[in-house]
CSV table of C-alpha atoms in Angstrom, one decimal:
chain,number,residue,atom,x,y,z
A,256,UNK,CA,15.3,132.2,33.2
A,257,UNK,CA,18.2,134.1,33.9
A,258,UNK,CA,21.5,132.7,32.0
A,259,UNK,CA,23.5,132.9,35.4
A,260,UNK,CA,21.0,131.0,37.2
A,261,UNK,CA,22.9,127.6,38.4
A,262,UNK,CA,21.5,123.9,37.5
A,263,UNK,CA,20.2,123.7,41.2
A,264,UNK,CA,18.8,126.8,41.1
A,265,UNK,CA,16.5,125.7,38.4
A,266,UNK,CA,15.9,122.6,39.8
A,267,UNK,CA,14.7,123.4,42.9
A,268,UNK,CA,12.4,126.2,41.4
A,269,UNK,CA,10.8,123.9,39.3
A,270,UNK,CA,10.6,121.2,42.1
A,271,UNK,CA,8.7,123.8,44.3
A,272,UNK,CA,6.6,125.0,41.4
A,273,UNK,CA,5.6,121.3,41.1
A,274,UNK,CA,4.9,121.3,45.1
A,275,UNK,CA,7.5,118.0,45.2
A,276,UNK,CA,9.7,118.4,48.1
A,277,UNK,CA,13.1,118.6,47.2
A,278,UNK,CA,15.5,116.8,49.4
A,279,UNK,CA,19.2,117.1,49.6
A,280,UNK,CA,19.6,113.6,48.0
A,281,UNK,CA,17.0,114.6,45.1
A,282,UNK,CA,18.6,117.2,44.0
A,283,UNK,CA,22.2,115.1,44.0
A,284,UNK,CA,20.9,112.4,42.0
A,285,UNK,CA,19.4,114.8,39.8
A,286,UNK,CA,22.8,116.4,39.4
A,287,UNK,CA,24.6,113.0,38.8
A,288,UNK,CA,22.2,112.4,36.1
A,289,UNK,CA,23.0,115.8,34.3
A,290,UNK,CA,26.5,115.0,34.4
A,291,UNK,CA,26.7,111.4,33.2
A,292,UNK,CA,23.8,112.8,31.0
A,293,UNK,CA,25.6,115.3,28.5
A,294,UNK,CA,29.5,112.7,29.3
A,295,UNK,CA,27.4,110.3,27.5
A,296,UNK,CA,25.7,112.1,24.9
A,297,UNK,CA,29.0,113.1,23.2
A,298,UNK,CA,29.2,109.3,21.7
A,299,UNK,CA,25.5,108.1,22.0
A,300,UNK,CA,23.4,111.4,21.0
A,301,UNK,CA,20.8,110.1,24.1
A,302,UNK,CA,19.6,114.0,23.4
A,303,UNK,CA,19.3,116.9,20.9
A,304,UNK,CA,19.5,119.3,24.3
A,305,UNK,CA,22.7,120.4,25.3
A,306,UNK,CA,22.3,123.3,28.0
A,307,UNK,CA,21.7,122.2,31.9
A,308,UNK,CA,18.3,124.8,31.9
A,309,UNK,CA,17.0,122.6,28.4
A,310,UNK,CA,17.6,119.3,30.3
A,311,UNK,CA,16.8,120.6,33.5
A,312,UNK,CA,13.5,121.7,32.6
A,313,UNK,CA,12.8,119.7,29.2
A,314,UNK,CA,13.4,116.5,30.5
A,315,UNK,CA,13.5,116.0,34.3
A,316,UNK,CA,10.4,118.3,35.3
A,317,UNK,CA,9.2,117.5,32.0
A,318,UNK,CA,9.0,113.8,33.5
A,319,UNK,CA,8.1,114.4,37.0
A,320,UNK,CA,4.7,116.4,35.5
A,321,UNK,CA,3.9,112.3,35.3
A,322,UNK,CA,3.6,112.4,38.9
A,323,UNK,CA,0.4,114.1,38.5
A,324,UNK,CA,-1.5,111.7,37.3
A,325,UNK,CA,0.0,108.5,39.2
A,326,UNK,CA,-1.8,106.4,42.2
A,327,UNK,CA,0.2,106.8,45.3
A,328,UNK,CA,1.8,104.0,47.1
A,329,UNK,CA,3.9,100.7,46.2
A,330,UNK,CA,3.5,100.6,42.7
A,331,UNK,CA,4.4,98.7,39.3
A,332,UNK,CA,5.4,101.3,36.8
A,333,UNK,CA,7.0,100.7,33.6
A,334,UNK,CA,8.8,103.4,30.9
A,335,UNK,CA,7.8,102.2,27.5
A,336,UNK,CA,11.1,103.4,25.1
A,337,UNK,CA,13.0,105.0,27.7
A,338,UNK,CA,15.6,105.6,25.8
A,339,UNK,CA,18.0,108.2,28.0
A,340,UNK,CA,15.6,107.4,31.2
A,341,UNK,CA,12.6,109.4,30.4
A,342,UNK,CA,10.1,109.6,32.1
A,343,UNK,CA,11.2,106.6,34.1
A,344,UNK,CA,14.4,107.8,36.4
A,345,UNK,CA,13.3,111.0,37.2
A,346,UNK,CA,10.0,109.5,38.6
A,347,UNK,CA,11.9,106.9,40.3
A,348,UNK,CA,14.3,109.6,42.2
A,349,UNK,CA,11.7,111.5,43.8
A,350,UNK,CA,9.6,108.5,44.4
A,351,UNK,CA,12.3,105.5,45.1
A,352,UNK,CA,9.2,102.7,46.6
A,353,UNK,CA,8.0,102.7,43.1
A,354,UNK,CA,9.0,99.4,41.4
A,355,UNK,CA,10.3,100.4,38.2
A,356,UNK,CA,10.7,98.8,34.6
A,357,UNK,CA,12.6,100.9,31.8
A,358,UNK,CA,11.6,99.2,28.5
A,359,UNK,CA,14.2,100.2,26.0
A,360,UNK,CA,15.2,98.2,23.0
A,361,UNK,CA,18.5,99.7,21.9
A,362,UNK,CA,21.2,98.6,23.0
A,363,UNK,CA,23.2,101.6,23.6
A,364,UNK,CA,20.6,103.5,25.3
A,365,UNK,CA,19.7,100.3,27.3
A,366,UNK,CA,23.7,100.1,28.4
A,367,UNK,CA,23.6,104.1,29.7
A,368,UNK,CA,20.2,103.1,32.0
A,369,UNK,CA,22.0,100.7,33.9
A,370,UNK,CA,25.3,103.0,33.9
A,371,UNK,CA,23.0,105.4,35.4
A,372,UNK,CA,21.2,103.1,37.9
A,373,UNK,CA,24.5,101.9,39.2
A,374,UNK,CA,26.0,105.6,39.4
A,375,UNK,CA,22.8,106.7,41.4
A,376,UNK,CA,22.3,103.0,43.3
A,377,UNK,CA,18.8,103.1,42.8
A,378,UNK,CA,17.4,99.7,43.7
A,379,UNK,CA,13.9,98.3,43.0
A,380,UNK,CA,14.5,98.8,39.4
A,381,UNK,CA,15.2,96.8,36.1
A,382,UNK,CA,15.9,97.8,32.6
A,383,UNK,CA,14.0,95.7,29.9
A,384,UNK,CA,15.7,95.5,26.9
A,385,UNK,CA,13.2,94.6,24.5
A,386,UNK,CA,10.4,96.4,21.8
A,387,UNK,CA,7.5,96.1,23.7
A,388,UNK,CA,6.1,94.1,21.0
A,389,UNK,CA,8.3,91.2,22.4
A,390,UNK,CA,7.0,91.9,26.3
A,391,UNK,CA,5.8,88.8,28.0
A,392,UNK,CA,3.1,89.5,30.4
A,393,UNK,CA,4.7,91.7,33.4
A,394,UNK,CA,1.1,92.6,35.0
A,395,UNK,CA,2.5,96.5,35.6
A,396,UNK,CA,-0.3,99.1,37.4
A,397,UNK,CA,0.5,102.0,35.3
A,398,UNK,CA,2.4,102.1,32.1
A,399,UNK,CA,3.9,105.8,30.6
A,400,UNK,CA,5.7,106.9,27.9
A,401,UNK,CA,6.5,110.0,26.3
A,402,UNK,CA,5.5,110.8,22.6
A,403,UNK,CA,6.8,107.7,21.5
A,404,UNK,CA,2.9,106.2,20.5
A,405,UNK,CA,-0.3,107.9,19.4
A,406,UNK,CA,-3.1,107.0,22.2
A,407,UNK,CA,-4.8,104.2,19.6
A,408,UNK,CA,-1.2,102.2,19.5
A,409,UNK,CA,-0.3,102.7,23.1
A,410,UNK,CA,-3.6,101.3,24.7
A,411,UNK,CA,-3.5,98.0,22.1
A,412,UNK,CA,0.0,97.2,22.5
A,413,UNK,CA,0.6,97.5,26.9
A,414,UNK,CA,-3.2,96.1,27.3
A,415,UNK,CA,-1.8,92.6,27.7
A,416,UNK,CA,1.4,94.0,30.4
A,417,UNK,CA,-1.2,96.0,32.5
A,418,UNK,CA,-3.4,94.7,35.6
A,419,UNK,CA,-7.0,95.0,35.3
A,420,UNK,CA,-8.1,98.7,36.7
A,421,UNK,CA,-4.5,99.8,36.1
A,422,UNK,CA,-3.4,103.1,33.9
A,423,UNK,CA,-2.1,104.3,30.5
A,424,UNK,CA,-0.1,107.7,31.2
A,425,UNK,CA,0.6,109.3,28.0
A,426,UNK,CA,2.4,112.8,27.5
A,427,UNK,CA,0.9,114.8,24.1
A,428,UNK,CA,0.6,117.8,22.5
A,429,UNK,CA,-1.7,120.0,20.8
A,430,UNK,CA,-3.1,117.0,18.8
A,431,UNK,CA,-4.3,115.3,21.4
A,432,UNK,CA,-7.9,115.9,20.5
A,433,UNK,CA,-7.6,114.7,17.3
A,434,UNK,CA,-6.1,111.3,19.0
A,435,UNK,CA,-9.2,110.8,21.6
A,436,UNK,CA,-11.2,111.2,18.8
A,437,UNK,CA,-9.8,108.4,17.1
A,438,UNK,CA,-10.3,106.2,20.0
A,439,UNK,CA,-14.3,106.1,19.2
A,440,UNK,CA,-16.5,103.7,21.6
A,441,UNK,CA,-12.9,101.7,23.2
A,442,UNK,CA,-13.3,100.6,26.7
A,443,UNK,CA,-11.8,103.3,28.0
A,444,UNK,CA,-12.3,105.6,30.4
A,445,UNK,CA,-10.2,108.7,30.2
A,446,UNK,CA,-8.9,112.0,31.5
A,447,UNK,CA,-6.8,115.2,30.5
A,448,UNK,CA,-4.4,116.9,32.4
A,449,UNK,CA,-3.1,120.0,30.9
A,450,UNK,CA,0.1,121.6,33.0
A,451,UNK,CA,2.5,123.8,32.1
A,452,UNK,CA,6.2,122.5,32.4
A,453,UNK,CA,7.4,124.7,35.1
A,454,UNK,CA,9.5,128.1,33.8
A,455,UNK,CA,7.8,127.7,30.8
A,456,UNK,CA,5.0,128.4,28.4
A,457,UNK,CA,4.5,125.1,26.9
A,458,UNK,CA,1.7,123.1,27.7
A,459,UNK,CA,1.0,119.8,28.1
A,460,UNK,CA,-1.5,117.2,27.8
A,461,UNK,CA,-1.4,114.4,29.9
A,462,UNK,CA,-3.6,111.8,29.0
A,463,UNK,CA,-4.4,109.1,31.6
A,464,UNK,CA,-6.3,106.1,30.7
A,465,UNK,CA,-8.0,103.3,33.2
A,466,UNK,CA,-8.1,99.7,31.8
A,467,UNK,CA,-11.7,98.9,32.3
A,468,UNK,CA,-12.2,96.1,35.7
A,469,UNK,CA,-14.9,94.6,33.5
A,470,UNK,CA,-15.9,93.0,30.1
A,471,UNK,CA,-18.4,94.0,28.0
A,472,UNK,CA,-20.2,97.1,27.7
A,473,UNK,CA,-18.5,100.0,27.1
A,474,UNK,CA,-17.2,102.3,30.4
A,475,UNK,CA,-18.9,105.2,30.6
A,476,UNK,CA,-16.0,108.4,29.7
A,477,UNK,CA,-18.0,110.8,32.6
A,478,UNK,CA,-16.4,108.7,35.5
A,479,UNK,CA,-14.8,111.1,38.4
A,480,UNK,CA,-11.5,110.9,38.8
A,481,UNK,CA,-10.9,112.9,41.4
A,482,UNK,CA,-9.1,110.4,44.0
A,483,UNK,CA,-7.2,107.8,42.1
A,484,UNK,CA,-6.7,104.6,44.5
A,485,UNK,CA,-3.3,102.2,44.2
A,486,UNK,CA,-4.4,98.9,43.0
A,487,UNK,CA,-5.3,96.5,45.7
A,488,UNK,CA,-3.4,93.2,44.7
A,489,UNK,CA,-3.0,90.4,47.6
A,490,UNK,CA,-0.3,90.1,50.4
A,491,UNK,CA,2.2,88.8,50.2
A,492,UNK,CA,4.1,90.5,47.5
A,493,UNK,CA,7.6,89.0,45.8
A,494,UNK,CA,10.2,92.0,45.6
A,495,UNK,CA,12.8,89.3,43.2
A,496,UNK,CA,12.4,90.9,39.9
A,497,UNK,CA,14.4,88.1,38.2
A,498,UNK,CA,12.3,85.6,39.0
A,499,UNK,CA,10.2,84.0,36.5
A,500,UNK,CA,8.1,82.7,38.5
A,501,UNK,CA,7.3,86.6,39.5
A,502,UNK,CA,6.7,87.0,36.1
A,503,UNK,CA,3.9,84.7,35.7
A,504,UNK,CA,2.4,86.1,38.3
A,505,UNK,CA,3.5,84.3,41.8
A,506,UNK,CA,3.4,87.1,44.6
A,507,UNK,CA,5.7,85.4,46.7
A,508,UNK,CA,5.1,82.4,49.2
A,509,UNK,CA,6.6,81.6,52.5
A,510,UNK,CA,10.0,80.3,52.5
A,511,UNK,CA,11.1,82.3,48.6
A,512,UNK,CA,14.1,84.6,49.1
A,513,UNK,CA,11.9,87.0,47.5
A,514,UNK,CA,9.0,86.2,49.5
A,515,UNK,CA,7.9,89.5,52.0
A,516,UNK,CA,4.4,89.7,53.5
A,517,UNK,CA,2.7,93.1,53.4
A,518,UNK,CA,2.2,95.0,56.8
């Protein structure tokens, strides 16, 4: 990259090398973010990078390469340890009618997410502040998180969070192998994406597990997953993410604030 090469310069390169169309209020979020980004860092160390190209390309197209692997449409995602928004916000920007969770435990990380959803008035989103040990059941259709679990760990502690025929996204590195191994005869099935981060060399592995839609026998790990479907989940859908009622599973009813009937 060339050291005089401006933040949206790079941003917009790596957004095209990623084929994600990058409007004007993309790349001003973005921007935002960088700034409140490295304004915060000097009293909460959210990151060991510290020039605009590292946390241009090591974390925001870093956590778009997510996109990749996740079902189009009106989803439930949820970032598992967030911590400075990673992959979670940068996912969110470029695809805003995804209902978001950012599960982060700490509270000073926790208190920069919703700095940074108010500065950027992203709606449709909610930061958890919890280990996600202490989780109640949120019924999510994908979960992701970045190097923060080995595969094994991951699937056993978001399998009670995530709907039936919904997905584990998981960023790794040259272990990965090693990890699938590990997983032996689970009822998983599973795939690996391996992309370069854009303007780079490095490689990663993106590992994208289905919870199996059935009990029983083991799912067979040769399924094609070459179109991935949203989940299909009834109308109507409840869009009031502090309702507990929500929680438990209620998609809204006729006459609830939050109620809003599919089209």
């Amino acid at each position: 990259m060339h050291p005089l090469s401006s933040p949206e310069s790079i941003l917009i390169k790596g957004l095209k090398a990623l084929s994600l169309t990058h409007l004007t209020e993309h790349l001003n979020a973005f921007m935002t973010y960088l700034s409140e980004l490295k304004k915060w860092n000097r009293a909460y160390n959210l990151t060991s990078l510290k020039t605009d190209e590292d946390i241009i390309i090591k974390h925001f197209l870093d956590s778009l390469l997510y996109l990749k692997a996740m079902p189009h449409g009106e989803i439930r995602v949820m970032d598992v340890g967030s911590g400075a928004g990673f992959p979670g916000i940068p996912i969110k920007i470029v695809r805003p009618e995804i209902e978001m969770y950012l599960v982060e435990p700490k509270r000073k990380k926790a208190a920069f997410l919703r700095h940074m959803i108010g500065t950027l008035r992203i709606s449709n989103i909610e930061v958890v502040e919890k280990r996600v040990e202490d989780l109640e059941s949120m019924d999510v259709d994908v979960a992701v998180t970045r190097a923060l679990f080995d595969i094994r760990d991951f699937c056993k502690k978001l399998s009670p969070v995530l709907e039936r025929g919904g997905i584990l996204i998981l960023s790794k590195g040259p272990k990965v192998t090693e990890e699938l191994e590990q997983l032996g005869k689970a009822d998983l099935n599973y795939r690996v994406l391996t992309i370069a981060i854009p303007l780079t060399d490095i490689k990663r592995h993106i590992v994208v597990i289905k919870k199996s839609t059935s009990h029983g026998s083991h799912a067979e790990k040769g399924i094609s997953y070459n179109v991935w479907q949203s989940p299909q989940r009834s109308s109507p859908i409840c869009f009031n993410l502090e309702c507990r009622l929500r929680r438990a599973g209620c998609r809204g009813f006729e006459g609830c604030p939050g109620f809003k009937a599919r089209p």
